[in-house]
PDB file of C-alpha atoms in Angstrom:
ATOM      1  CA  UNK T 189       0.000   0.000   0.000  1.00  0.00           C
ATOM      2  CA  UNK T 190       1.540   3.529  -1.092  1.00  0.00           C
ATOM      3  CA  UNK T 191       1.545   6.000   2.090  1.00  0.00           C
ATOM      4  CA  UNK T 192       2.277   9.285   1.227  1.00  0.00           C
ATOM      5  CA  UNK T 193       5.062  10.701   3.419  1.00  0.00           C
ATOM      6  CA  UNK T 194       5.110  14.272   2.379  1.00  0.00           C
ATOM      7  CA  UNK T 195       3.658  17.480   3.772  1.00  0.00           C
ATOM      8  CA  UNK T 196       4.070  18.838   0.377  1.00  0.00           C
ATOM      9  CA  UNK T 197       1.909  16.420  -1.449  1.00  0.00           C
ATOM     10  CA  UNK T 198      -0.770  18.390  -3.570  1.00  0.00           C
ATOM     11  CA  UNK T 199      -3.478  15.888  -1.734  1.00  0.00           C
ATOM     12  CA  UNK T 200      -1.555  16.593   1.478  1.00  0.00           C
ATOM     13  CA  UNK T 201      -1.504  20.114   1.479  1.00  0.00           C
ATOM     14  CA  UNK T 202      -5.110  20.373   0.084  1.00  0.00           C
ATOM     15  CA  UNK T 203      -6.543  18.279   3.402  1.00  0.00           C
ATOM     16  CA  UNK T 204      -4.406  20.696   5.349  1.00  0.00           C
ATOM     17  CA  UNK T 205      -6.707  23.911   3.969  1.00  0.00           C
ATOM     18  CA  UNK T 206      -9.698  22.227   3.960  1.00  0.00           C
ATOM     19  CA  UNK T 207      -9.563  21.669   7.494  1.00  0.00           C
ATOM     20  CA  UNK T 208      -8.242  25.703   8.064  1.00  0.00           C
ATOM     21  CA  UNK T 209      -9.813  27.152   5.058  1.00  0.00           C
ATOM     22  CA  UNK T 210     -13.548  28.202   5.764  1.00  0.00           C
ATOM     23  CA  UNK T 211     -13.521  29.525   2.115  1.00  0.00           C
ATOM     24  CA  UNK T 212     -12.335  26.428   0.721  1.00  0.00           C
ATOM     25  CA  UNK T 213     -14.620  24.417   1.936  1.00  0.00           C
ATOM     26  CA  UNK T 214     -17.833  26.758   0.900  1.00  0.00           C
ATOM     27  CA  UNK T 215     -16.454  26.253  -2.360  1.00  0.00           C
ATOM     28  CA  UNK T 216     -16.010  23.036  -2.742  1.00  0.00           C
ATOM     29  CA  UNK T 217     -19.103  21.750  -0.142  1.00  0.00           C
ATOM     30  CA  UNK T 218     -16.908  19.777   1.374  1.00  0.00           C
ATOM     31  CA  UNK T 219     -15.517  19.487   5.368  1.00  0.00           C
ATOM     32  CA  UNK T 220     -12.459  17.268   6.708  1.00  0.00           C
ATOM     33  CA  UNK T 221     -13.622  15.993  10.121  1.00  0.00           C
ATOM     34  CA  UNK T 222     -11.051  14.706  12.261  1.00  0.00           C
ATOM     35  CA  UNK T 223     -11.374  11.500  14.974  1.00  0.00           C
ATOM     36  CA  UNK T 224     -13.133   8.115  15.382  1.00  0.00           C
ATOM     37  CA  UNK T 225     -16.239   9.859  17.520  1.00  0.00           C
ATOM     38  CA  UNK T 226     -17.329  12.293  14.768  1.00  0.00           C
ATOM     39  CA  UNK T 227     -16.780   9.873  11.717  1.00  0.00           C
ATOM     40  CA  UNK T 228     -18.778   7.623  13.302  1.00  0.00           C
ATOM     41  CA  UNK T 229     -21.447   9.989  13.890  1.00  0.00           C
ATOM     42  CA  UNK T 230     -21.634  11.047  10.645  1.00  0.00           C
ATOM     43  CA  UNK T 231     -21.956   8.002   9.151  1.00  0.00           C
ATOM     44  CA  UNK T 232     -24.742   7.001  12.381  1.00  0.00           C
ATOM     45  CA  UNK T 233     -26.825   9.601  10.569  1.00  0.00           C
ATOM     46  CA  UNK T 234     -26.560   8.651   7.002  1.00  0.00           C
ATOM     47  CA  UNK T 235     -23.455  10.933   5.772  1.00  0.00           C
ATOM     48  CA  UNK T 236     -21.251   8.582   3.989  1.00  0.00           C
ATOM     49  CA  UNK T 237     -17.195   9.650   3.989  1.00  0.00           C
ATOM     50  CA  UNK T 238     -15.596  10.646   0.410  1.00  0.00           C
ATOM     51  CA  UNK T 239     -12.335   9.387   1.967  1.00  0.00           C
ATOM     52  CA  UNK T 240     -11.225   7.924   5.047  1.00  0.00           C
ATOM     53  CA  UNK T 241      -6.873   9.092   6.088  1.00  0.00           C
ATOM     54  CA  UNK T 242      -5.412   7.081   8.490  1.00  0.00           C
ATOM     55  CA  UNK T 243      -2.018   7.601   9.634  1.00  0.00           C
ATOM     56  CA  UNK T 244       0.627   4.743   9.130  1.00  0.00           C
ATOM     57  CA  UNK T 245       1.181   3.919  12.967  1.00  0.00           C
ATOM     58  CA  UNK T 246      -2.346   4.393  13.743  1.00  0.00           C
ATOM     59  CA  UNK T 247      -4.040   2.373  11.302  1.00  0.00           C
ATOM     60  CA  UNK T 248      -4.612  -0.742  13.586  1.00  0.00           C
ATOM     61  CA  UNK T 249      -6.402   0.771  16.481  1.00  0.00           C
ATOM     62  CA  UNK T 250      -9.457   1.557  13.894  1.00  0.00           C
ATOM     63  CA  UNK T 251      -9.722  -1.226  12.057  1.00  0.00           C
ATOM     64  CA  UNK T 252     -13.734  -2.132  13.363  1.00  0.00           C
ATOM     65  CA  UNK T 253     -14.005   2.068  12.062  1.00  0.00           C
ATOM     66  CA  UNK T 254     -12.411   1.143   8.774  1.00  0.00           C
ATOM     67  CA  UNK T 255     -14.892  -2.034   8.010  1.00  0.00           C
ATOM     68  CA  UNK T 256     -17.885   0.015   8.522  1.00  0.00           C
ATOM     69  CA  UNK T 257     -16.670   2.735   6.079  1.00  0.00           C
ATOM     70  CA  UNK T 258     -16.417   0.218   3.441  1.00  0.00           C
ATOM     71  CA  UNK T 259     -13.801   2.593   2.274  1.00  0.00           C
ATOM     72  CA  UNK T 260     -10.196   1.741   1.429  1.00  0.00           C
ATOM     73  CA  UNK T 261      -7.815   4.132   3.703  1.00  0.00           C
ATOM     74  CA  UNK T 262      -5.486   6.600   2.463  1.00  0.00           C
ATOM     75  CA  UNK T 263      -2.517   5.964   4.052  1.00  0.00           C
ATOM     76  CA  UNK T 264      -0.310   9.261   5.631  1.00  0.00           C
ATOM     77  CA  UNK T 265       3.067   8.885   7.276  1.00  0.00           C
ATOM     78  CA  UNK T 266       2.630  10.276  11.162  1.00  0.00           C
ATOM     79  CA  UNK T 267       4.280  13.476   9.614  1.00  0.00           C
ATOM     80  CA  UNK T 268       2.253  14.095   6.901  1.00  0.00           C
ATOM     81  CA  UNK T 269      -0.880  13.281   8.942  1.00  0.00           C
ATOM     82  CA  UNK T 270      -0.118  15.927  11.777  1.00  0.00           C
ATOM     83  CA  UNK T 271      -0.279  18.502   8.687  1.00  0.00           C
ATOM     84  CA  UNK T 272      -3.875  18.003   8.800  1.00  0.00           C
ATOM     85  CA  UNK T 273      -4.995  17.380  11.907  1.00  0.00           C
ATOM     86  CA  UNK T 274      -5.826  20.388  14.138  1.00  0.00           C
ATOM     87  CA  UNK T 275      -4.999  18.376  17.461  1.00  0.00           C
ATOM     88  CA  UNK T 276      -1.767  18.434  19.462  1.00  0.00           C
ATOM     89  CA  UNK T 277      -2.332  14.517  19.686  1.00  0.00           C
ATOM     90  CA  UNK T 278      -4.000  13.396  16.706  1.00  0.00           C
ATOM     91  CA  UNK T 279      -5.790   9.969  17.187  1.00  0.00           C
ATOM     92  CA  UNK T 280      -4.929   8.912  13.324  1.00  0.00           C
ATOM     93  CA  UNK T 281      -7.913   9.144  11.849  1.00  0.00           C
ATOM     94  CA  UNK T 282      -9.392  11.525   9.417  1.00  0.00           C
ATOM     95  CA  UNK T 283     -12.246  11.731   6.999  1.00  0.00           C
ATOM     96  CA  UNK T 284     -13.387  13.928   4.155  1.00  0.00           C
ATOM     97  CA  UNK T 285     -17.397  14.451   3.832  1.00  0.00           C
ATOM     98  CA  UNK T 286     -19.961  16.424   1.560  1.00  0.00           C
ATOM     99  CA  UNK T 287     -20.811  19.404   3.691  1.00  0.00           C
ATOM    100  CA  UNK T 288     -24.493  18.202   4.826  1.00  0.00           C
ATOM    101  CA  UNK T 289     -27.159  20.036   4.192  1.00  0.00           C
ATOM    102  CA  UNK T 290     -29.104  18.468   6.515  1.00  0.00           C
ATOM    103  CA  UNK T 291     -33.069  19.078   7.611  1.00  0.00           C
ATOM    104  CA  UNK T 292     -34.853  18.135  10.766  1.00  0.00           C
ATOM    105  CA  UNK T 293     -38.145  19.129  12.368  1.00  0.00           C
ATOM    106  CA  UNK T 294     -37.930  21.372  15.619  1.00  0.00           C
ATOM    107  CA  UNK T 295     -37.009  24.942  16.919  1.00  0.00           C
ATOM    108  CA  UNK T 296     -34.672  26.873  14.989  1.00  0.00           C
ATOM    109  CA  UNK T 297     -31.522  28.421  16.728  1.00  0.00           C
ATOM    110  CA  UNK T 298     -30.008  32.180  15.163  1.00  0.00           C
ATOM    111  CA  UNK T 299     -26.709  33.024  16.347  1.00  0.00           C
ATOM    112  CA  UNK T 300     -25.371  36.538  16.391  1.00  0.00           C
ATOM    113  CA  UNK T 301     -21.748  37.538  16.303  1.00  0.00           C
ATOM    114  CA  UNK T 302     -20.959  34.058  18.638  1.00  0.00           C
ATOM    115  CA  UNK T 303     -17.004  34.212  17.598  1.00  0.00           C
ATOM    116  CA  UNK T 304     -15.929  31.711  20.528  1.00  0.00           C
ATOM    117  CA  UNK T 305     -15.668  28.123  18.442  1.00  0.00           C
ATOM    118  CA  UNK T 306     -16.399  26.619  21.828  1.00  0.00           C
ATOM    119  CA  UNK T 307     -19.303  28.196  22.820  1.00  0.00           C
ATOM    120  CA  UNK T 308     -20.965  27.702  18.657  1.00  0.00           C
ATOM    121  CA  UNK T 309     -19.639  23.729  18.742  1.00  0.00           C
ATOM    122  CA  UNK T 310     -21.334  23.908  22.389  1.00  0.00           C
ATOM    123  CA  UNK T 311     -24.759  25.782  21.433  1.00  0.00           C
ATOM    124  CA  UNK T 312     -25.081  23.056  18.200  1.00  0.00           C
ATOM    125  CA  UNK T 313     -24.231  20.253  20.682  1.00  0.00           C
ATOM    126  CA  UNK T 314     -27.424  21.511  23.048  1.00  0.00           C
ATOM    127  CA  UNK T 315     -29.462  22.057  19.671  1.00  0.00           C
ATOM    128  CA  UNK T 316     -29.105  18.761  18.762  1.00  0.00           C
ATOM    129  CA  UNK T 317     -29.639  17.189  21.918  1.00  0.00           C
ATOM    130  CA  UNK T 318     -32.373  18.898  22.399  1.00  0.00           C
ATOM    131  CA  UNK T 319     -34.599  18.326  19.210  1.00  0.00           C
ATOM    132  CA  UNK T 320     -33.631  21.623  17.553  1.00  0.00           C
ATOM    133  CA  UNK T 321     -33.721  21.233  13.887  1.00  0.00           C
ATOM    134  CA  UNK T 322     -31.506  24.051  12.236  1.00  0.00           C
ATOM    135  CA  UNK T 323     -28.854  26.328  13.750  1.00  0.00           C
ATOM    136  CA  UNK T 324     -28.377  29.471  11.184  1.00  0.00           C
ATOM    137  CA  UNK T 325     -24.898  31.713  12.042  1.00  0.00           C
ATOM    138  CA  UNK T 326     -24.329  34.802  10.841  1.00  0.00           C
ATOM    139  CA  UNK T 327     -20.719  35.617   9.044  1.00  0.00           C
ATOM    140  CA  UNK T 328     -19.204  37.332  12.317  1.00  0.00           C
ATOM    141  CA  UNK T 329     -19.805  33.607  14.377  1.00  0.00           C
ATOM    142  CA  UNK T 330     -17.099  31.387  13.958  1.00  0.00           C
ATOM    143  CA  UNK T 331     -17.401  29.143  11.262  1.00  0.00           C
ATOM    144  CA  UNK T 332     -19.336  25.875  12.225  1.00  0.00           C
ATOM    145  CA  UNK T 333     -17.492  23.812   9.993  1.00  0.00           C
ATOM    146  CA  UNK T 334     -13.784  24.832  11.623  1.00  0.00           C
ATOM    147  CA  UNK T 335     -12.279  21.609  13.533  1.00  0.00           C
ATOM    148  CA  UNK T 336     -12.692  23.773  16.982  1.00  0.00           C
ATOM    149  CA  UNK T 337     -16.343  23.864  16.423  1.00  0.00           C
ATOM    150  CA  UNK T 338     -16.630  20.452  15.265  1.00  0.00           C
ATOM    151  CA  UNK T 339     -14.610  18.939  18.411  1.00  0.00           C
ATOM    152  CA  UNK T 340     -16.748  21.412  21.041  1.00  0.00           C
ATOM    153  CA  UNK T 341     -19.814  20.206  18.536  1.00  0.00           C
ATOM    154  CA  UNK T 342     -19.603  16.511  19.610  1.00  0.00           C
ATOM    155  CA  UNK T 343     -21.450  14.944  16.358  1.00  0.00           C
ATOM    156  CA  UNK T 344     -24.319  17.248  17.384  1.00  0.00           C
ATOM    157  CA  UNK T 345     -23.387  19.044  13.317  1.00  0.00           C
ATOM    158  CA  UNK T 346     -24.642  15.610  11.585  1.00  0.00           C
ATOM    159  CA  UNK T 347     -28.153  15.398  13.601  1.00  0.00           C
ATOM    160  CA  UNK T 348     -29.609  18.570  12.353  1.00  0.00           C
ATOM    161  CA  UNK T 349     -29.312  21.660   9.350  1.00  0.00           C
ATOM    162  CA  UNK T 350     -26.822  24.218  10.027  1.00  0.00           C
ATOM    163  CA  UNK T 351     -26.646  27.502   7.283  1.00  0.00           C
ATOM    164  CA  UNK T 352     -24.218  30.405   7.788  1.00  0.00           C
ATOM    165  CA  UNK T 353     -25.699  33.472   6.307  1.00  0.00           C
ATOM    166  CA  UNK T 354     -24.707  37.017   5.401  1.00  0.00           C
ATOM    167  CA  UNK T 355     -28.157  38.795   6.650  1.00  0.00           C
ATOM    168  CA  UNK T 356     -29.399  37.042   9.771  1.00  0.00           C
ATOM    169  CA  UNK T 357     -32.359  39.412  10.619  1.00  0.00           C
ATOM    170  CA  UNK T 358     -33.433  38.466   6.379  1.00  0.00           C
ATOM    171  CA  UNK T 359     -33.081  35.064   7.577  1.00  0.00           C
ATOM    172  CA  UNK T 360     -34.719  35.164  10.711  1.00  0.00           C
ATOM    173  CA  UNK T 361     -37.962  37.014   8.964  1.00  0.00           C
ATOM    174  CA  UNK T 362     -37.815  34.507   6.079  1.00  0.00           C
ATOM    175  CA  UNK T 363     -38.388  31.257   8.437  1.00  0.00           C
ATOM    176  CA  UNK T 364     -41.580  32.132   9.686  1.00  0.00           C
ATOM    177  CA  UNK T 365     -40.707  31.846  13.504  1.00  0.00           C
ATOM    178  CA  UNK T 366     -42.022  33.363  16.502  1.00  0.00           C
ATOM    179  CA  UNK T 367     -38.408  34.982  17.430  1.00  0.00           C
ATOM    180  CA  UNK T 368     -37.819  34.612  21.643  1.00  0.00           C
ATOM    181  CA  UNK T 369     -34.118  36.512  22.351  1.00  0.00           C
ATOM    182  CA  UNK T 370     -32.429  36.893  25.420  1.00  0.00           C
ATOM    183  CA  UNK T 371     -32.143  39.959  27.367  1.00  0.00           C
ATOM    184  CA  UNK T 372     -31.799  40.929  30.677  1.00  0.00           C
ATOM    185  CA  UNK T 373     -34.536  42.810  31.161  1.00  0.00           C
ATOM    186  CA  UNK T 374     -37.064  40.162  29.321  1.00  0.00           C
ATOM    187  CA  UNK T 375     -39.907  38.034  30.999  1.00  0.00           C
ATOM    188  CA  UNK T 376     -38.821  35.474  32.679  1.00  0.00           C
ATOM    189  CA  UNK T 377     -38.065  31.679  30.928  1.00  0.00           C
ATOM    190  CA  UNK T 378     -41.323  30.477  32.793  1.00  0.00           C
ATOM    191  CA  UNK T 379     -43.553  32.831  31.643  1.00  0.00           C
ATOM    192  CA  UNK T 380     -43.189  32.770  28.033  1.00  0.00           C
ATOM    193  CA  UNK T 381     -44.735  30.955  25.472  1.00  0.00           C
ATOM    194  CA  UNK T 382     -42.330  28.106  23.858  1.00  0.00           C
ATOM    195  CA  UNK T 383     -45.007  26.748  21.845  1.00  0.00           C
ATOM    196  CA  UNK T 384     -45.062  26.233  18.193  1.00  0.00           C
ATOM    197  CA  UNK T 385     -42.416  27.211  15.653  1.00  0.00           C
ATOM    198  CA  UNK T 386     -40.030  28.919  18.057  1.00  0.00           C
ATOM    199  CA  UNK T 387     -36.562  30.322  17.428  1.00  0.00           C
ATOM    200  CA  UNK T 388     -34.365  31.263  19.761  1.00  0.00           C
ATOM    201  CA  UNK T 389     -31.565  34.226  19.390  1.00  0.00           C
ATOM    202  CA  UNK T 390     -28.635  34.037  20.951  1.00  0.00           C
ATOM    203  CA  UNK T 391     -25.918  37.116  20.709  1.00  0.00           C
ATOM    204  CA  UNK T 392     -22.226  37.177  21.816  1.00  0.00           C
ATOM    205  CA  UNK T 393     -21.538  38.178  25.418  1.00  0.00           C
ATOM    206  CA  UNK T 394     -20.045  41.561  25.091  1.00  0.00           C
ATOM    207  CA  UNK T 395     -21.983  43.529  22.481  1.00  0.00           C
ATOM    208  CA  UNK T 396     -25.298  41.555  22.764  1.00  0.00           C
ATOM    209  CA  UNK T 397     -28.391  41.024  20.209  1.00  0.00           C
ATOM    210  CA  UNK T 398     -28.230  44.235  17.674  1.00  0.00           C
ATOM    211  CA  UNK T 399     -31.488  46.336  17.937  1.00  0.00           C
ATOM    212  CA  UNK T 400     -32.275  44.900  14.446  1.00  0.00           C
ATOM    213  CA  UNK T 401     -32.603  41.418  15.892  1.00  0.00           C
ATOM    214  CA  UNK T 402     -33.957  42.439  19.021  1.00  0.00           C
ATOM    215  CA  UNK T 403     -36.676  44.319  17.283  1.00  0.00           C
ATOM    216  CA  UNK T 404     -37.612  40.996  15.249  1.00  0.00           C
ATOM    217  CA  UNK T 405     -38.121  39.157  18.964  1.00  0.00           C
ATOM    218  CA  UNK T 406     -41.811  38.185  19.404  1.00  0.00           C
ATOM    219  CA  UNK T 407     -40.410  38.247  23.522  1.00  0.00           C
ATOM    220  CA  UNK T 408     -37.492  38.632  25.278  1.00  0.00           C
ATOM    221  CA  UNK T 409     -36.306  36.264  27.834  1.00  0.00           C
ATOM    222  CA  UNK T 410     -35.027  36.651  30.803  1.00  0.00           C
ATOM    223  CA  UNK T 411     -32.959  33.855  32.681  1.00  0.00           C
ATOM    224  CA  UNK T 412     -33.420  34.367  36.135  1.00  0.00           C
ATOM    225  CA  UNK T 413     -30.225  33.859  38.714  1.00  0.00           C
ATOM    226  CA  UNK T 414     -29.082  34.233  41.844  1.00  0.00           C
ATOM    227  CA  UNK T 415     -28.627  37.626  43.124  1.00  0.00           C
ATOM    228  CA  UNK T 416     -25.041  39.175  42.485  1.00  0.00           C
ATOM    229  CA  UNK T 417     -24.834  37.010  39.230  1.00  0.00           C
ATOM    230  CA  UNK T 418     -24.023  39.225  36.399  1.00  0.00           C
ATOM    231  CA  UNK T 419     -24.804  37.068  33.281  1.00  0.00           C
ATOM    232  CA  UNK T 420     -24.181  33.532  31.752  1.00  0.00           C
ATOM    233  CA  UNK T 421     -22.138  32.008  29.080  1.00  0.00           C
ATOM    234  CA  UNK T 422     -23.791  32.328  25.870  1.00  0.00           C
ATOM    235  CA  UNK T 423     -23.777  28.423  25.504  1.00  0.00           C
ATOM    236  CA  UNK T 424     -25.311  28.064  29.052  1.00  0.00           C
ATOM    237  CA  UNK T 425     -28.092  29.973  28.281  1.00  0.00           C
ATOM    238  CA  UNK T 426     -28.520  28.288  25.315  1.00  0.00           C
ATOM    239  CA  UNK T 427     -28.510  24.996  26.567  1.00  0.00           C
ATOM    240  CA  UNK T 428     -31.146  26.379  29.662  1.00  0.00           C
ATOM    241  CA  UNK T 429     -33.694  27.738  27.413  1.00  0.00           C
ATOM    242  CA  UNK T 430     -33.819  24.704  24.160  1.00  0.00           C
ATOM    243  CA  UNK T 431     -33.822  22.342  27.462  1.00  0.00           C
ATOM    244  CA  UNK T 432     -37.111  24.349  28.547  1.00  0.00           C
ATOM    245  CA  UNK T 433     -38.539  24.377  25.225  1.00  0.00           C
ATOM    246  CA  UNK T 434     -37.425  20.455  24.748  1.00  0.00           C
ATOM    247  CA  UNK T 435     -39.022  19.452  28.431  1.00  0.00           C
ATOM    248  CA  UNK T 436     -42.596  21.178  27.346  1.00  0.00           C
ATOM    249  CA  UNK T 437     -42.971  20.069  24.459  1.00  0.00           C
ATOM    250  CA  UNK T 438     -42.616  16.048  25.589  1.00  0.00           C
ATOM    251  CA  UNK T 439     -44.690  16.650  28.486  1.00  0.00           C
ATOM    252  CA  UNK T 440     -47.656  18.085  25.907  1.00  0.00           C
ATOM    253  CA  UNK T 441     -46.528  15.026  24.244  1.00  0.00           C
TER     254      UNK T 441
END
């Protein structure tokens, strides 16, 4: 079996900007995801891997992996597979997939200006846990599709749609969704209405929701804390209010 050995191989080099290159991978619709955990949960929900890398030493701890792929590996030296991977201790495995354009019933999630890739990988995690079915990003969030995102995202990217956009209050007005953001000075989470086609909008931590969003908000929603608390992390609150929305709707159920 060939291995290629070199950083500077053209297939090399282009795994190594697909899995830095946000542009690169809007162009080609393609995403390198990186690990046994999220290429099996992309293939767990139907997303089937245009190639599987596996570096030379690592090849046979994933060799149960490698039969369900039904894929023949590409084989990397360890040197030319820590070009591509985005960890400091790369587990050896590597896959590229179609970008999914996924669809799923459920609330809808807007994120505004949410640069931290652990708190976006963290607020798709909680969407997808918690029956959301799309998460739509505006251009100043950190791209969903960045291995940081992914890794914080925990497989939660391949259970429901996820759509970066340029205009997110266009996109929020074209879904059709009773709009709930949070805001400190909002009703509380157990007085407002979660029913029906709900989306929630989350903003970043320092700046907030712009008024444009705000003004789209059907309600705003307060979190309520214990006295002295300032605020909570933007995935926190995430997580609090899709639980709430999540826990309603199954007991209606």
């Amino acid at each position: 079996m060939t291995v290629l050995r070199s950083r500077d191989n053209p297939q090399v080099k282009r795994w190594a900007r697909l899995a830095r290159d946000a542009r690169l991978r809007r162009s080609e619709r393609k995403v390198l995801i990186e690990g046994p955990h999220l290429i099996a949960a992309a293939m767990a929900n139907g997303i089937k891997p245009l190639a599987i890398l596996a570096a030379e030493t690592a090849l046979p701890h994933h060799q149960g992996l490698l039969k369900q792929c039904a894929l023949e590996p590409i084989m990397l030296s360890d040197s030319a597979f820590k070009a591509i991977a985005d960890t400091e201790t790369p587990q050896g495995i590597a896959a590229e997939i179609p970008l999914p354009e996924l669809e799923r019933e459920g609330a809808w999630v807007f994120l505004e200006g949410v640069q931290d890739a652990g708190n976006v990988g963290a607020i798709i995690r909680s969407a997808a846990a918690f029956g959301a079915g799309r998460v739509v990003l505006d251009r100043q969030c950190a791209d969903p599709w960045s291995p940081k995102v992914l890794r914080a995202g925990m497989g939660g990217h391949f259970a429901l749609g996820i759509r970066q956009v340029d205009d997110l209050p266009s996109a929020a007005r074209a879904s059709g969704h009773r709009l709930l953001c949070t805001a400190m000075n909002g009703r509380t989470l157990a007085e407002v209405d979660v029913s029906g086609q709900i989306g929630w909008v989350f903003g970043s931590e320092g700046a907030g929701l712009s008024r444009g969003m705000l003004a789209l908000a059907a309600a705003r929603v307060a979190i309520p804390m214990a006295a002295g608390t300032e605020s909570l992390n933007v995935a926190a609150a995430a997580a609090i209010c899709l639980y709430e929305g999540f826990s309603r709707r199954a007991a209606r159920s």
